[in-house]
Each structure stands twice: as structure tokens, then as C-alpha cells.
Coordinates of C-alpha atoms and ligand atoms in Angstrom, one line a residue:
X1 CA -6.8 98.6 227.1
X2 CA -8.6 96.8 230.0
X3 CA -6.3 97.2 233.0
X4 CA -6.8 96.0 236.5
X5 CA -5.3 98.6 238.8
X6 CA -4.3 97.4 242.3
X7 CA -3.8 100.2 244.7
X8 CA -2.3 98.8 247.8
X9 CA -2.1 101.2 250.8
X10 CA -0.8 100.7 254.3
X11 CA -4.0 99.2 255.5
X12 CA -6.2 98.8 252.5
X13 CA -6.3 97.5 248.9
X14 CA -8.5 99.3 246.4
X15 CA -8.8 97.8 242.9
X16 CA -10.6 98.8 239.7
X17 CA -10.9 97.3 236.3
X18 CA -10.5 100.3 233.9
X19 CA -11.0 100.7 230.2
X20 CA -8.2 103.2 229.7
X21 CA -9.3 104.4 226.3
X22 CA -12.5 105.8 227.9
X23 CA -11.3 106.2 231.5
X24 CA -14.3 104.1 232.5
X25 CA -14.4 102.0 235.6
X26 CA -15.9 98.6 234.6
X27 CA -15.8 97.1 238.1
X28 CA -14.3 97.9 241.5
X29 CA -13.8 96.4 244.9
X30 CA -11.8 97.2 248.0
X31 CA -10.8 95.7 251.3
X32 CA -10.2 98.1 254.3
X33 CA -8.6 97.8 257.7
X34 CA -6.5 94.8 256.7
X35 CA -4.9 93.1 259.7
X36 CA -7.5 94.5 262.0
X37 CA -10.6 93.0 263.5
X38 CA -12.7 95.5 261.4
X39 CA -11.2 94.2 258.1
X40 CA -14.0 94.3 255.5
X41 CA -14.5 93.5 251.8
X42 CA -16.7 95.8 249.7
X43 CA -17.8 95.4 246.0
X44 CA -20.8 97.5 245.0
X45 CA -23.6 96.4 247.2
X46 CA -21.7 93.4 248.5
X47 CA -19.8 93.6 251.8
X48 CA -18.5 91.1 254.3
X49 CA -16.3 90.9 257.4
X50 CA -12.9 89.2 256.9
X51 CA -11.4 89.0 260.3
X52 CA -8.1 90.1 261.8
X53 CA -6.0 87.2 260.3
X54 CA -6.5 88.1 256.6
X55 CA -3.1 88.9 255.2
X56 CA -2.4 91.3 252.3
X57 CA -1.7 88.3 250.0
X58 CA -5.1 86.8 251.0
X59 CA -6.8 90.1 250.6
X60 CA -5.3 90.5 247.1
X61 CA -6.4 87.1 246.1
X62 CA -10.0 87.7 247.3
X63 CA -10.1 90.9 245.2
X64 CA -8.6 89.2 242.2
X65 CA -11.2 86.5 242.3
X66 CA -13.9 89.1 242.5
X67 CA -12.4 91.1 239.6
X68 CA -12.0 88.0 237.4
X69 CA -15.6 87.2 238.0
X70 CA -16.7 90.8 237.2
X71 CA -14.5 90.8 234.1
X72 CA -16.3 87.9 232.5
X73 CA -18.5 89.3 229.8
X74 CA -16.5 92.5 229.8
X75 CA -13.5 91.0 228.0
X76 CA -10.3 89.6 229.5
X77 CA -8.1 91.6 231.8
X78 CA -5.2 92.6 229.6
X79 CA -2.7 93.8 232.2
X80 CA -2.4 94.5 235.9
X81 CA -1.0 97.9 237.2
X82 CA 0.4 97.9 240.7
X83 CA 0.9 101.1 242.7
X84 CA 4.3 100.9 244.4
X85 CA 5.3 103.8 246.6
X86 CA 9.1 103.7 246.5
X87 CA 11.3 102.4 243.7
X88 CA 14.5 104.0 245.1
X89 CA 16.9 105.6 242.7
X90 CA 16.6 102.9 240.1
X91 CA 12.9 102.7 239.5
X92 CA 11.1 106.0 238.8
X93 CA 9.2 105.4 235.6
X94 CA 6.6 102.7 235.1
X95 CA 8.3 99.3 234.9
X96 CA 7.4 95.8 233.9
X97 CA 7.4 93.5 236.9
X98 CA 9.2 90.2 237.0
X99 CA 11.0 88.2 239.6
X100 CA 14.3 90.2 239.3
X101 CA 12.5 93.5 239.5
X102 CA 10.6 92.4 242.6
X103 CA 13.8 91.3 244.2
X104 CA 15.4 94.7 243.5
X105 CA 12.3 96.4 244.9
X106 CA 12.5 94.3 248.1
X107 CA 15.9 95.8 248.6
X108 CA 14.7 99.4 248.7
X109 CA 11.5 98.7 250.7
X110 CA 12.8 99.8 254.0
X111 CA 12.6 103.4 252.6
X112 CA 8.8 103.1 252.7
X113 CA 8.1 100.0 254.9
X114 CA 4.4 100.8 255.6
X115 CA 3.6 100.7 251.9
X116 CA 6.1 98.8 249.9
X117 CA 6.0 95.6 251.9
X118 CA 2.3 95.0 251.5
X119 CA 2.3 96.2 247.9
X120 CA 5.0 93.8 246.9
X121 CA 3.2 91.0 248.7
X122 CA 0.1 91.9 246.7
X123 CA 2.1 92.0 243.5
X124 CA 3.5 88.6 244.1
X125 CA 0.0 87.2 244.8
X126 CA -1.4 88.8 241.7
X127 CA 1.5 87.6 239.5
X128 CA 0.9 84.0 240.6
X129 CA -2.9 84.4 240.3
X130 CA -2.9 85.9 236.8
X131 CA 0.6 84.8 235.5
X132 CA 0.1 85.1 231.8
X133 CA -0.4 88.9 231.4
X134 CA 1.9 91.9 231.9
X135 CA 2.2 93.3 235.4
X136 CA 3.4 96.9 235.6
X137 CA 4.7 98.8 238.7
X138 CA 3.8 102.5 238.8
X139 CA 5.7 104.5 241.3
X140 CA 4.5 107.3 243.6
X141 CA 7.8 109.0 242.9
X142 CA 7.4 109.2 239.1
X143 CA 5.5 112.5 238.9
X144 CA 8.3 114.2 241.0
X145 CA 11.1 113.2 238.5
X146 CA 10.9 116.9 237.4
X147 CA 11.9 118.3 240.8
X148 CA 14.7 120.7 240.3
X149 CA 18.0 120.0 242.1
X150 CA 17.3 122.7 244.6
X151 CA 14.2 120.9 245.7
X152 CA 15.6 117.4 245.4
X153 CA 18.8 117.9 247.4
X154 CA 19.4 118.0 251.2
X155 CA 22.2 120.2 252.4
X156 CA 24.4 117.3 253.4
X157 CA 28.0 116.6 252.4
X158 CA 28.4 115.4 248.9
X159 CA 30.3 112.2 249.8
X160 CA 27.5 111.2 252.2
X161 CA 24.8 112.0 249.6
X162 CA 26.6 110.1 246.9
X163 CA 27.5 107.1 249.0
X164 CA 24.1 106.5 250.4
X165 CA 21.9 107.8 247.6
X166 CA 20.4 110.4 249.9
X167 CA 17.9 112.7 248.1
X168 CA 14.3 113.8 248.1
X169 CA 11.9 111.7 245.9
X170 CA 8.4 112.9 246.8
X171 CA 5.4 110.6 246.8
X172 CA 1.6 110.5 246.0
X173 CA 2.8 111.2 242.5
X174 CA -0.1 109.5 240.7
X175 CA -2.6 111.4 242.9
X176 CA -1.0 114.8 242.4
X177 CA -0.7 114.2 238.6
X178 CA -4.4 113.2 238.6
X179 CA -5.3 116.4 240.5
X180 CA -3.5 118.6 238.0
X181 CA -5.2 116.9 235.0
X182 CA -8.7 116.7 236.5
X183 CA -8.5 120.4 237.7
X184 CA -7.3 121.6 234.4
X185 CA -10.1 119.7 232.5
X186 CA -12.6 121.2 235.0
X187 CA -11.4 124.7 234.3
X188 CA -11.4 124.0 230.5
X189 CA -7.6 124.6 230.3
X190 CA -4.4 122.5 230.4
X191 CA -2.0 121.8 233.3
X192 CA 0.5 123.9 231.4
X193 CA -1.5 127.0 232.1
X194 CA -1.8 126.6 235.9
X195 CA 0.2 126.9 239.1
X196 CA -1.5 124.4 241.4
X197 CA -0.8 123.7 245.1
X198 CA -2.2 120.2 245.4
X199 CA -3.0 119.0 248.9
X200 CA -3.4 115.2 249.1
X201 CA -4.8 114.7 252.6
X202 CA -5.5 111.0 253.3
X203 CA -3.9 108.8 255.9
X204 CA -0.6 109.7 254.3
X205 CA -0.6 113.4 253.3
X206 CA 1.6 115.6 251.1
X207 CA 1.5 118.9 249.3
X208 CA 2.9 119.5 245.8
X209 CA 3.7 122.6 243.9
X210 CA 2.7 121.9 240.3
X211 CA 4.1 124.7 238.2
X212 CA 2.6 124.7 234.7
X213 CA 2.3 120.9 234.7
X214 CA 5.6 120.0 236.4
X215 CA 6.1 119.0 240.1
X216 CA 8.7 121.6 241.3
X217 CA 8.4 121.1 245.1
X218 CA 6.8 118.5 247.3
X219 CA 6.5 118.0 251.0
X220 CA 7.6 114.3 251.3
X221 CA 11.3 113.7 250.9
X222 CA 13.5 110.6 250.7
X223 CA 10.8 108.7 252.5
X224 CA 7.1 109.4 253.1
X225 CA 7.9 110.8 256.6
X226 CA 8.6 114.4 255.8
X227 CA 6.1 117.3 255.6
X228 CA 2.6 117.3 256.8
X229 CA 1.1 115.9 259.9
X230 CA -0.4 112.5 258.9
X231 CA -2.5 109.7 260.3
X232 CA 0.3 108.0 262.1
X233 CA 3.4 110.0 261.0
X234 CA 4.5 113.3 262.4
X235 CA 5.7 115.0 259.3
X236 CA 8.4 117.6 259.8
X237 CA 10.4 117.1 263.0
X238 CA 13.7 118.7 263.9
X239 CA 16.2 115.9 263.2
X240 CA 17.8 117.0 266.5
X241 CA 14.8 115.5 268.3
X242 CA 15.7 112.1 267.0
X243 CA 19.3 112.5 268.2
X244 CA 17.9 113.5 271.5
X245 CA 15.6 110.4 271.7
X246 CA 18.5 108.2 270.8
X247 CA 20.6 109.8 273.5
X248 CA 18.3 110.3 276.4
X249 CA 15.6 107.6 275.7
X250 CA 18.2 105.2 274.2
X251 CA 15.8 104.5 271.3
X252 CA 17.2 102.2 268.6
X253 CA 16.4 102.2 264.9
X254 CA 13.5 99.8 265.3
X255 CA 11.9 101.9 268.0
X256 CA 12.4 105.2 266.1
X257 CA 10.9 103.6 263.0
X258 CA 7.9 102.5 265.0
X259 CA 7.5 105.9 266.7
X260 CA 7.7 107.8 263.4
X261 CA 5.7 105.4 261.2
X262 CA 3.0 104.1 263.4
X263 CA 2.7 106.0 266.7
X264 CA 2.9 109.7 265.8
X265 CA 0.8 112.2 263.8
X266 CA -3.0 112.3 264.5
X267 CA -2.7 109.0 266.4
X268 CA 0.0 110.2 268.6
X269 CA -1.8 113.4 269.4
X270 CA -5.3 111.9 270.0
X271 CA -5.1 108.1 270.1
X272 CA -6.8 107.7 266.7
X273 CA -5.9 108.4 263.1
X274 CA -9.6 108.7 262.1
X275 CA -10.2 112.3 261.3
X276 CA -14.0 111.8 261.5
X277 CA -13.7 110.7 265.1
X278 CA -11.2 113.5 265.9
X279 CA -13.7 116.1 264.5
X280 CA -16.5 114.6 266.6
X281 CA -14.5 114.5 269.8
X282 CA -13.2 118.1 269.1
X283 CA -16.8 119.3 268.7
X284 CA -17.5 117.8 272.2
X285 CA -14.7 119.8 273.7
X286 CA -11.9 117.2 273.6
X287 CA -8.7 119.3 274.0
X288 CA -6.1 116.9 272.4
X289 CA -8.5 116.6 269.3
X290 CA -8.8 120.4 269.0
X291 CA -5.1 120.7 269.2
X292 CA -4.6 118.0 266.6
X293 CA -7.0 119.8 264.1
X294 CA -5.2 123.1 264.7
X295 CA -1.7 121.6 264.3
X296 CA -2.8 119.7 261.2
X297 CA -4.4 122.6 259.4
X298 CA -1.6 125.0 260.4
X299 CA 1.0 122.8 258.8
X300 CA -1.0 122.5 255.6
X301 CA -1.5 126.3 255.4
X302 CA 2.2 126.9 256.0
X303 CA 3.0 124.7 253.0
X304 CA 0.4 126.3 250.8
X305 CA 1.9 129.7 251.5
X306 CA 5.5 128.4 250.9
X307 CA 4.6 126.7 247.7
X308 CA 2.8 129.8 246.4
X309 CA 6.1 131.6 247.0
X310 CA 8.1 128.8 245.3
X311 CA 5.9 129.3 242.1
X312 CA 5.7 133.1 242.3
X313 CA 1.9 132.8 242.8
X314 CA -0.9 130.3 242.7
X315 CA -3.9 129.8 240.5
X316 CA -5.5 126.8 242.1
X317 CA -5.4 125.3 245.6
X318 CA -6.7 121.7 245.3
X319 CA -7.8 119.3 248.0
X320 CA -8.0 115.5 247.6
X321 CA -7.7 112.3 249.6
X322 CA -10.1 111.0 252.4
X323 CA -9.7 114.2 254.5
X324 CA -9.3 116.6 251.6
X325 CA -12.4 115.4 249.9
X326 CA -14.6 114.9 252.9
X327 CA -13.7 117.3 255.6
X328 CA -15.2 120.8 255.1
X329 CA -13.8 121.8 258.5
X330 CA -10.2 121.0 257.6
X331 CA -10.5 122.7 254.2
X332 CA -11.9 125.8 255.9
X333 CA -9.1 125.9 258.4
X334 CA -6.4 125.3 255.8
X335 CA -7.6 128.1 253.6
X336 CA -8.1 130.7 256.3
X337 CA -6.1 133.9 255.9
X338 CA -5.1 133.2 252.4
X339 CA -6.7 136.3 251.0
X340 CA -3.3 137.8 250.4
X341 CA -2.8 135.1 247.8
X342 CA -6.1 136.0 246.2
X343 CA -7.7 132.8 247.6
X344 CA -11.1 133.3 249.2
X345 CA -13.2 130.3 250.3
X346 CA -17.0 130.3 249.8
X347 CA -18.2 128.8 253.1
X348 CA -21.5 127.5 251.7
X349 CA -19.9 125.8 248.7
X350 CA -17.3 124.3 250.9
X351 CA -19.8 122.8 253.3
X352 CA -22.0 121.5 250.4
X353 CA -19.3 120.1 248.2
X354 CA -20.2 116.6 247.2
X355 CA -18.2 114.6 244.8
X356 CA -19.3 111.6 242.8
X357 CA -18.3 109.7 239.7
X358 CA -20.4 112.2 237.7
X359 CA -18.9 115.2 239.4
X360 CA -15.2 114.6 240.2
X361 CA -14.2 118.2 240.8
X362 CA -16.0 120.9 242.8
X363 CA -15.1 124.6 243.1
X364 CA -15.4 125.9 246.6
X365 CA -13.8 129.3 246.2
X366 CA -15.8 132.6 246.2
X367 CA -16.8 133.5 242.6
X368 CA -14.7 136.7 243.0
X369 CA -11.6 134.8 244.3
X370 CA -8.7 135.2 241.9
X371 CA -7.2 131.9 242.9
X372 CA -9.6 129.0 242.7
X373 CA -10.0 126.5 245.5
X374 CA -11.2 123.1 244.4
X375 CA -11.9 119.6 245.7
X376 CA -10.9 116.7 243.5
X377 CA -12.1 113.2 243.8
X378 CA -8.9 111.0 244.1
X379 CA -8.7 108.4 241.4
X380 CA -5.4 106.8 241.9
X381 CA -6.6 103.6 240.2
X382 CA -7.3 105.5 236.9
X383 CA -4.0 107.3 237.1
X384 CA -2.1 104.1 237.7
X385 CA -3.9 102.3 234.9
X386 CA -3.3 105.1 232.4
X387 CA 0.4 105.2 233.2
X388 CA 0.7 101.4 232.7
X389 CA -1.2 101.7 229.5
X390 CA 1.3 104.2 228.1
X391 CA 4.2 101.9 228.9
X392 CA 2.5 98.9 227.4
X393 CA 1.5 100.7 224.2
X394 CA 5.1 101.8 223.7
X395 CA 6.2 98.3 224.2
X396 CA 3.8 96.9 221.7
X397 CA 4.8 99.3 219.0
X398 CA 6.9 97.1 216.6
X399 CA 9.7 99.6 216.6
X400 CA 10.0 101.6 219.8
X401 CA 12.4 104.4 219.1
X402 CA 13.1 105.7 222.5
X403 CA 16.6 106.5 223.6
X404 CA 18.1 107.7 226.9
X405 CA 19.8 111.1 227.0
X406 CA 23.0 111.9 228.8
X407 CA 24.4 115.4 229.4
X408 CA 28.1 116.0 229.0
X409 CA 29.7 118.9 230.9
X410 CA 32.9 120.5 229.4
X411 CA 35.7 118.1 229.5
X412 CA 39.1 117.2 228.0
X413 CA 40.7 114.1 226.5
X414 CA 44.5 114.4 226.6
X415 CA 47.4 112.5 225.2
X416 CA 49.7 110.9 227.8
X417 CA 52.4 113.4 226.7
X418 CA 50.1 116.4 227.5
X419 CA 49.1 114.8 230.8
X420 CA 52.8 114.6 231.8
X421 CA 53.4 118.2 230.7
X422 CA 50.6 119.4 233.0
X423 CA 50.9 116.9 235.9
X424 CA 54.5 115.8 235.9
X425 CA 56.7 113.1 234.3
X426 CA 55.2 109.6 234.4
X427 CA 51.9 110.9 235.8
X428 CA 49.0 108.4 235.5
X429 CA 45.3 109.6 235.5
X430 CA 43.3 108.3 238.5
X431 CA 39.8 106.9 237.9
X432 CA 37.0 108.9 239.5
X433 CA 34.0 107.2 238.0
X434 CA 33.4 104.9 235.0
X435 CA 31.3 106.3 232.1
X436 CA 28.6 104.4 230.3
X437 CA 30.7 103.7 227.3
X438 CA 32.9 100.7 227.9
X439 CA 36.4 101.3 229.3
X440 CA 36.0 105.1 229.5
X441 CA 36.2 106.9 232.8
X442 CA 36.0 110.4 234.3
X443 CA 39.4 111.0 235.9
X444 CA 40.0 112.7 239.2
X445 CA 42.2 115.3 237.6
X446 CA 41.0 118.7 236.3
X447 CA 42.7 121.4 234.3
X448 CA 42.1 125.1 233.7
X449 CA 41.4 126.4 230.2
X450 CA 42.8 129.8 229.5
X451 CA 41.4 131.8 226.6
X452 CA 42.0 135.4 225.4
X453 CA 39.0 136.7 227.4
X454 CA 38.7 134.4 230.4
X455 CA 39.5 131.1 232.2
X456 CA 37.5 128.0 233.0
X457 CA 38.8 126.1 236.0
X458 CA 37.9 122.6 237.1
X459 CA 37.6 121.1 233.6
X460 CA 37.4 117.3 234.1
X461 CA 39.8 115.0 232.3
X462 CA 38.6 111.8 230.7
X463 CA 40.6 108.6 230.5
X464 CA 42.2 106.6 229.3
X465 CA 44.6 109.1 227.5
X466 CA 44.1 109.3 223.7
X467 CA 46.4 109.8 220.7
X468 CA 45.3 113.5 220.4
X469 CA 44.3 116.2 222.7
X470 CA 40.6 117.1 222.4
X471 CA 38.8 119.6 224.5
X472 CA 35.0 119.7 224.3
X473 CA 33.2 122.9 225.5
X474 CA 29.8 124.5 225.0
X475 CA 28.7 127.6 223.2
X476 CA 28.5 129.5 226.5
X477 CA 32.0 128.4 227.4
X478 CA 33.2 129.9 224.0
X479 CA 31.9 133.3 225.2
X480 CA 33.6 133.0 228.6
X481 CA 37.0 132.0 227.0
X482 CA 36.7 134.3 224.0
X483 CA 37.3 131.5 221.4
X484 CA 35.6 129.9 218.5
X485 CA 35.1 126.1 218.8
X486 CA 33.7 124.5 215.7
X487 CA 31.0 121.9 215.9
X488 CA 32.7 118.6 215.3
X489 CA 32.2 114.9 215.8
X490 CA 34.8 113.5 218.3
X491 CA 38.2 112.8 216.6
X492 CA 37.6 115.2 213.6
X493 CA 40.1 117.8 214.7
X494 CA 41.4 119.2 211.3
X495 CA 41.5 123.0 211.3
X496 CA 40.3 123.3 214.9
X497 CA 41.8 126.0 217.1
X498 CA 44.1 125.4 220.1
X499 CA 43.8 126.6 223.7
X500 CA 46.1 127.1 226.7
X501 CA 45.9 124.4 229.4
X502 CA 47.1 124.9 233.0
X503 CA 47.8 122.0 235.3
X504 CA 49.4 121.7 238.7
X505 CA 52.9 121.2 237.2
X506 CA 52.8 123.2 234.1
X507 CA 51.1 125.2 231.4
X508 CA 51.0 124.5 227.7
X509 CA 49.2 125.7 224.6
X510 CA 47.9 122.9 222.3
X511 CA 47.9 123.8 218.6
X512 CA 44.4 122.4 217.9
X513 CA 41.7 120.2 219.4
X514 CA 39.2 122.6 220.8
X515 CA 35.7 121.7 219.6
X516 CA 32.0 121.9 220.5
X517 CA 30.8 118.3 220.3
X518 CA 28.3 117.6 217.5
X519 CA 25.2 116.1 218.9
X520 CA 25.4 112.3 218.6
X521 CA 23.9 109.0 219.6
X522 CA 26.0 106.0 220.6
X523 CA 24.5 102.7 219.7
X524 CA 25.3 99.0 219.1
X525 CA 24.8 97.4 215.7
X526 CA 21.6 95.6 217.0
X527 CA 20.2 99.0 218.2
X528 CA 21.1 100.5 214.7
X529 CA 19.2 97.6 213.1
X530 CA 16.2 98.2 215.3
X531 CA 16.2 101.9 214.6
X532 CA 16.9 101.4 210.9
X533 CA 19.9 103.7 210.9
X534 CA 23.6 103.3 210.0
X535 CA 26.9 104.7 211.3
X536 CA 27.2 108.4 210.5
X537 CA 23.5 108.8 209.6
X538 CA 22.0 112.1 210.6
X539 CA 18.7 112.0 212.4
X540 CA 16.3 114.2 214.4
X541 CA 15.6 113.5 218.0
X542 CA 12.5 114.8 219.7
X543 CA 12.8 115.5 223.5
X544 CA 9.6 115.6 225.4
X545 CA 10.6 117.3 228.6
X546 CA 7.3 118.7 229.9
X547 CA 7.3 122.4 229.2
X548 CA 10.5 122.7 227.0
X549 CA 9.9 120.1 224.3
X550 CA 12.5 120.4 221.6
X551 CA 13.5 118.6 218.5
X552 CA 17.2 118.4 217.8
X553 CA 18.3 118.2 214.2
X554 CA 21.8 117.3 212.9
X555 CA 22.3 114.4 215.3
X556 CA 25.0 112.0 214.2
X557 CA 24.6 108.3 214.7
X558 CA 27.7 106.5 215.9
X559 CA 27.6 102.7 215.8
X560 CA 30.0 100.3 217.4
X561 CA 29.8 97.0 219.3
X562 CA 31.4 98.8 222.3
X563 CA 28.6 101.4 222.5
X564 CA 25.7 101.5 224.9
X565 CA 22.6 103.2 223.6
X566 CA 22.7 106.9 224.6
X567 CA 22.3 110.3 223.1
X568 CA 24.9 112.9 224.2
X569 CA 24.1 116.6 224.5
X570 CA 26.1 119.4 226.0
X571 CA 24.9 121.5 228.9
X572 CA 23.6 124.3 226.8
X573 CA 21.6 121.9 224.7
X574 CA 20.3 120.1 227.8
X575 CA 19.3 123.5 229.3
X576 CA 17.5 124.6 226.2
X577 CA 15.4 121.4 226.2
X578 CA 14.7 121.6 230.0
X579 CA 16.6 118.4 230.7
X580 CA 17.4 118.1 234.4
X581 CA 20.9 117.2 235.1
X582 CA 21.4 114.4 237.6
X583 CA 23.4 114.6 240.7
X584 CA 26.1 112.1 239.9
X585 CA 29.4 112.5 238.3
X586 CA 30.4 115.6 236.3
X587 CA 30.7 114.4 232.8
X588 CA 27.9 112.1 231.9
X589 CA 24.7 112.7 233.7
X590 CA 21.7 110.8 232.6
X591 CA 18.9 113.1 231.6
X592 CA 15.5 112.6 233.1
X593 CA 13.9 112.4 229.7
X594 CA 14.2 110.2 226.7
X595 CA 14.5 111.1 223.1
X596 CA 12.6 109.7 220.2
X597 CA 14.3 109.4 216.8
X598 CA 12.6 110.6 213.6
X599 CA 14.5 109.9 210.5
X600 CA 15.1 112.8 208.2
Ligands
ADP701 P1 -5.3 106.4 252.5 O1 -4.2 107.4 252.6 O2 -5.1 105.3 253.4 O3 -5.8 106.1 251.2 P2 -7.8 108.0 252.7 O4 -7.4 108.8 251.6 O5 -8.9 107.0 252.6 O6 -6.5 107.2 253.3 O7 -8.1 108.9 254.0 C1 -8.3 108.4 255.2 C2 -8.6 109.6 256.2 O8 -9.8 110.3 255.7 C3 -9.0 109.1 257.6 O9 -8.3 110.0 258.5 C4 -10.5 109.3 257.6 O10 -10.9 109.6 258.9 C5 -10.6 110.6 256.8 N1 -12.0 110.8 256.4 C6 -12.8 110.0 255.6 N2 -14.0 110.6 255.5 C7 -14.0 111.7 256.3 C8 -15.0 112.7 256.6 N3 -16.2 112.6 256.1 N4 -14.6 113.7 257.4 C9 -13.4 113.8 257.9 N5 -12.4 112.9 257.6 C10 -12.7 111.8 256.8

């Protein structure tokens, strides 16, 4: 596919027309220093001044005109891929852009104002300039969808986290993903064989721990402010400092925003965010510039060590981005004293490392170094174009068979009579959260299951009450309780065992109803038609979960007009397939992977 990738940064737009089948750049152009007097357009040999008043929309239009001209004779542009830094909770995976999606993205843009606002302006300009083809947003957060909960979550109260959607997302995903693939290809292996600490050091900067192909920890958090020292952002700051500035300097939100996004980092320390200038001034004895280099490299080194600890070791330390690719001095300082990790820099190779389109990865470690140190040429445009192509090729398949996966924790459906035995006469279940299937909800109430061997407390009730009691547990729960729960589809309770239930107002033993839920997919009749399946068909579903791929057999199809397309697995099954459980609710948590049906 010929895809035009538009990579809009905080002060620049880079674009490239890419033939994704061959990864070839057919044409490229860029505009730098947008909004400044030094704003400049570059395309091959061509270059021209643009002036301070050129907006992002205008810059995008200039580039699109250039690219359309360049594309003539190469074949039409088939789609445009846009890099969008933050898609909030809702947009993680590549997404087709339309007016509604743009409006939703506007709403989350304050989470990454430096980047999202210009990128969305660019996207709008491009969509009106080339309206008849697909426009796809690729999010910087996507690669970090694999972050485990321990790396994703802040230690804040659950109600605050849930109410405001507070979590770590991570950024520079396309760049870190490219680093992992390009490094593995250079070392004649696959990302699944390597533990990589990837350092993207550009104007924005972040480090990611990529453990056998998956992002497991990353230095940017809910917004691109956390972590490393950056061009104009400070990275890690004690949150108490902000409270202090609000208290003593009476800073308001806008002032803090400005301080943290545009006046800190290298610029705050030295007056400029240009590392070249900082290095030059440091070599002439400028103290603030010397300090900036020390602080900058110390922070990177600290993260490298921490991420090696997170992964239990490191095989590759990779540098990319404007500073990572070009500054031998910063690479030297960041990798000093890392011998204990088995990483030894070769000073000559480091100094002489030169990247080009022909050589996109250079090794700069000593040949005897156990861990390799490499420099990788950033190619975010290629990574964006590739991700968009994957989405578009799925869409163009006549019968795309992807389905979302939800994970069900142990739970109980009770009759109203049983509810009253356990919670008191006339008791009505209280709604805690609606489930994806119409009318169903997770109740606020929980019960304790008591088996011959052990107990399980906090088992969530589902509402509304049903005609029969039905308790759904996993295989692991069977061991804890000391019971056998046959694998059954919901409602098929003949010859199932019972169990003792304990509630706040009573205990009772139900005669039957204890099951392990049979794997199943809910779908509407139109979904069934699209998939070519019928109610009660048995299918296989392949889960591609990066590192724990698994094909589930014996999956029952359930069709009803009330159903929303979703496969349900229990926690044991989800763990076996490496499906990350989300942070919301306790019964149905959407997996971060999708399944693909293959008919038996
Ligand atoms: P962005 O995050 O905006 O894409 P880049 O990846 O282009 O930024 O990185 C910009 C940074 O790279 C600037 O601080 C610039 O000074 C620095 N840089 C570029 N070339 C060199 C060089 N030869 N030596 C040191 N720093 C460099």
C-alpha cells in the first residue's frame, strides 16, 4: 500500500510517502520550527524559509501539495496515516479518522496539549485536502497497551482513579516499537528473543523496557510529562513541588501547565532546548550547560538500570531520536558505569557511529560486551504507515473475523429467594456497574462461597436476579474450594453440584448450580451472518497476545438480538493466553487483545 505518513510533532511536521510492502520511502518532506521565525520547509535538495506566521494547518497543506506532486508517476496516495500522541482511554489501537473521532480526540487533547492540538489541526487540514481516501490515526500509546497493571497504575485511591480515568499510558510507542524490530533484524533475531531498554532521546524523551517484544515499563505516564529530562519538560518532579508552587507562588493551572510543558527541562536549565548548542557551550565552560548534560544523562542512566532490574537483565540498550542518534557525548555519559549489567561502550565506535538510510542500526558496544549497545535511526513515519496498513488490510478483507474478548471473574447469579435468604427479606440488589450485555449489571453485593476445603470471599453478584441460582468459578477456584464444577454453558444446570453461600444475614446450601462457564461468544444475528455461524455452533478462537498466543477450542456461539459481540473467558483462561485484565469493574473486563474465529 502507498501510505502518506504525517508525523506532526510539537514544532515540526515530517511526512513520507511509503510503500509499506517494501518499507520504501518514495518521497519525503518536512517543515521545522513551525511558529518561529526560523520556520523552514525541506524536501530533498529543496528548502525555503516560511516565516513565523505559518500555522500547522498551512504547514500541513504545503507538505500535502508537495507530496501529491511527488506522488504523480508513483501511483496515487492510497491512505494517510496520522501520528496522534494521546487517544485517552478510548483510542489505543489504530483508528479510522472521521468527524466524530476527531471531536472525541479534541476532548482528550489537554492530556498532551503540545502534540495533540497541532496533530489534530494537521489531520483536519489533510482530510479536507485529500477527502476521498482513508485517514487513520496511529497513537503513541498503542505499543504500551501491554503494560502490566503494576506498571500502569498509580498508587492513588480507587475511586479517584476510576472517576477520572487516571492511569499511565506511555508514549513514543511507534518509535520504541520500531527500535525493537530494527534492532532484532540487525542482530538477526526476533524481538521475542531480546530484553531491550529503548531510549528515545529527542525533544521529547522516554525510555521503555521491551521484554521479549512487549512493552512492560515506560518512563512517560498519563501525560508525556513524566520521566526523563526533556527539551522543555522537566520529567520526574516530586508532586509536592507543584503543591508548593500553587501555595507559595500562587500558580494556577495555566501557569503550571506552561512551566511544565514549555519552560522547564533543558530550556529551563540553560535557556535553550537545542542539545547541540548546549554541548558547544558546555565545552566552552558554561556551567548551566554542563549541569544540564550531567542531569540529563544521570536521569537516563538511572532509568536504564531500573529497567534492567524490571526485566531481570538486559540484552540491548538502544538509542534513538535527535539526541540519541547524533550525540556521542550523551550516549557516552548515559552508558558510563553500566559494566555491572554487562554493557561496555566502545568509545571509537560510539564517536564514529553514522546512520543513513542504508545503515539504520549501528552497534557501539565493545565486541566483548555481553549486552549490546546500539544506535537506531528513528523512522516513525515507516512505523505509522505500517500500523495503518495493518488496519486497512483487515478492513478490506471481505469477512473480518475479529472479536473483542472480555474476562469474567468468579461470580454468582441468584434467584430473588436466595438473595433474600442471604441479605434479608425483601432485599433488592443494588447496581454497581452495567455489563456489556443489555440489562445485565454487576451488583454491589458479594457473598462468600464455602467448600469442603476452603472459602472464597467477595464473590460478586450479578443482576437482575434469575429463576435459578448459578455460580460460575474457575478451575483454580475449584482447588481452593475443594469441589468439582463441570464445564457448562449458562443455564444448563442439570446434575451440577451445589455449594454453601454465606451472606450478611444468613447462610444456605444450594442443591445445584455450581459450574465452570464454557467458553462462549455472544453475538447478534447480523454478526452471526457475517461470521457464517449459528447459535450453538462450536468454533475455535485464536488469541494473538504477543508472547502467549493461544487457540481456544470448544467455544460455543450464542446468538441473540440482545447480545453485543464479545467472547467471554474466565480468569484462568485469560491468564493462560496472556490477556491483560483491565482495571474497571470486577466481572467483565475487556481484554486487550482480540480473538479471530476459525471454523472447525
Ligand atoms: P522531536 O522530538 O521534536 O522529533 P528530535 O528527535 O528531532 O526532536 O530531536 C531534537 C533534539 O536533537 C534537539 O535537542 C537537537 O538539538 C538534538 N540534536 C540533533 N542533532 C544533534 C547533534 N548532532 N548533537 C546533539 N544533539 C543533536
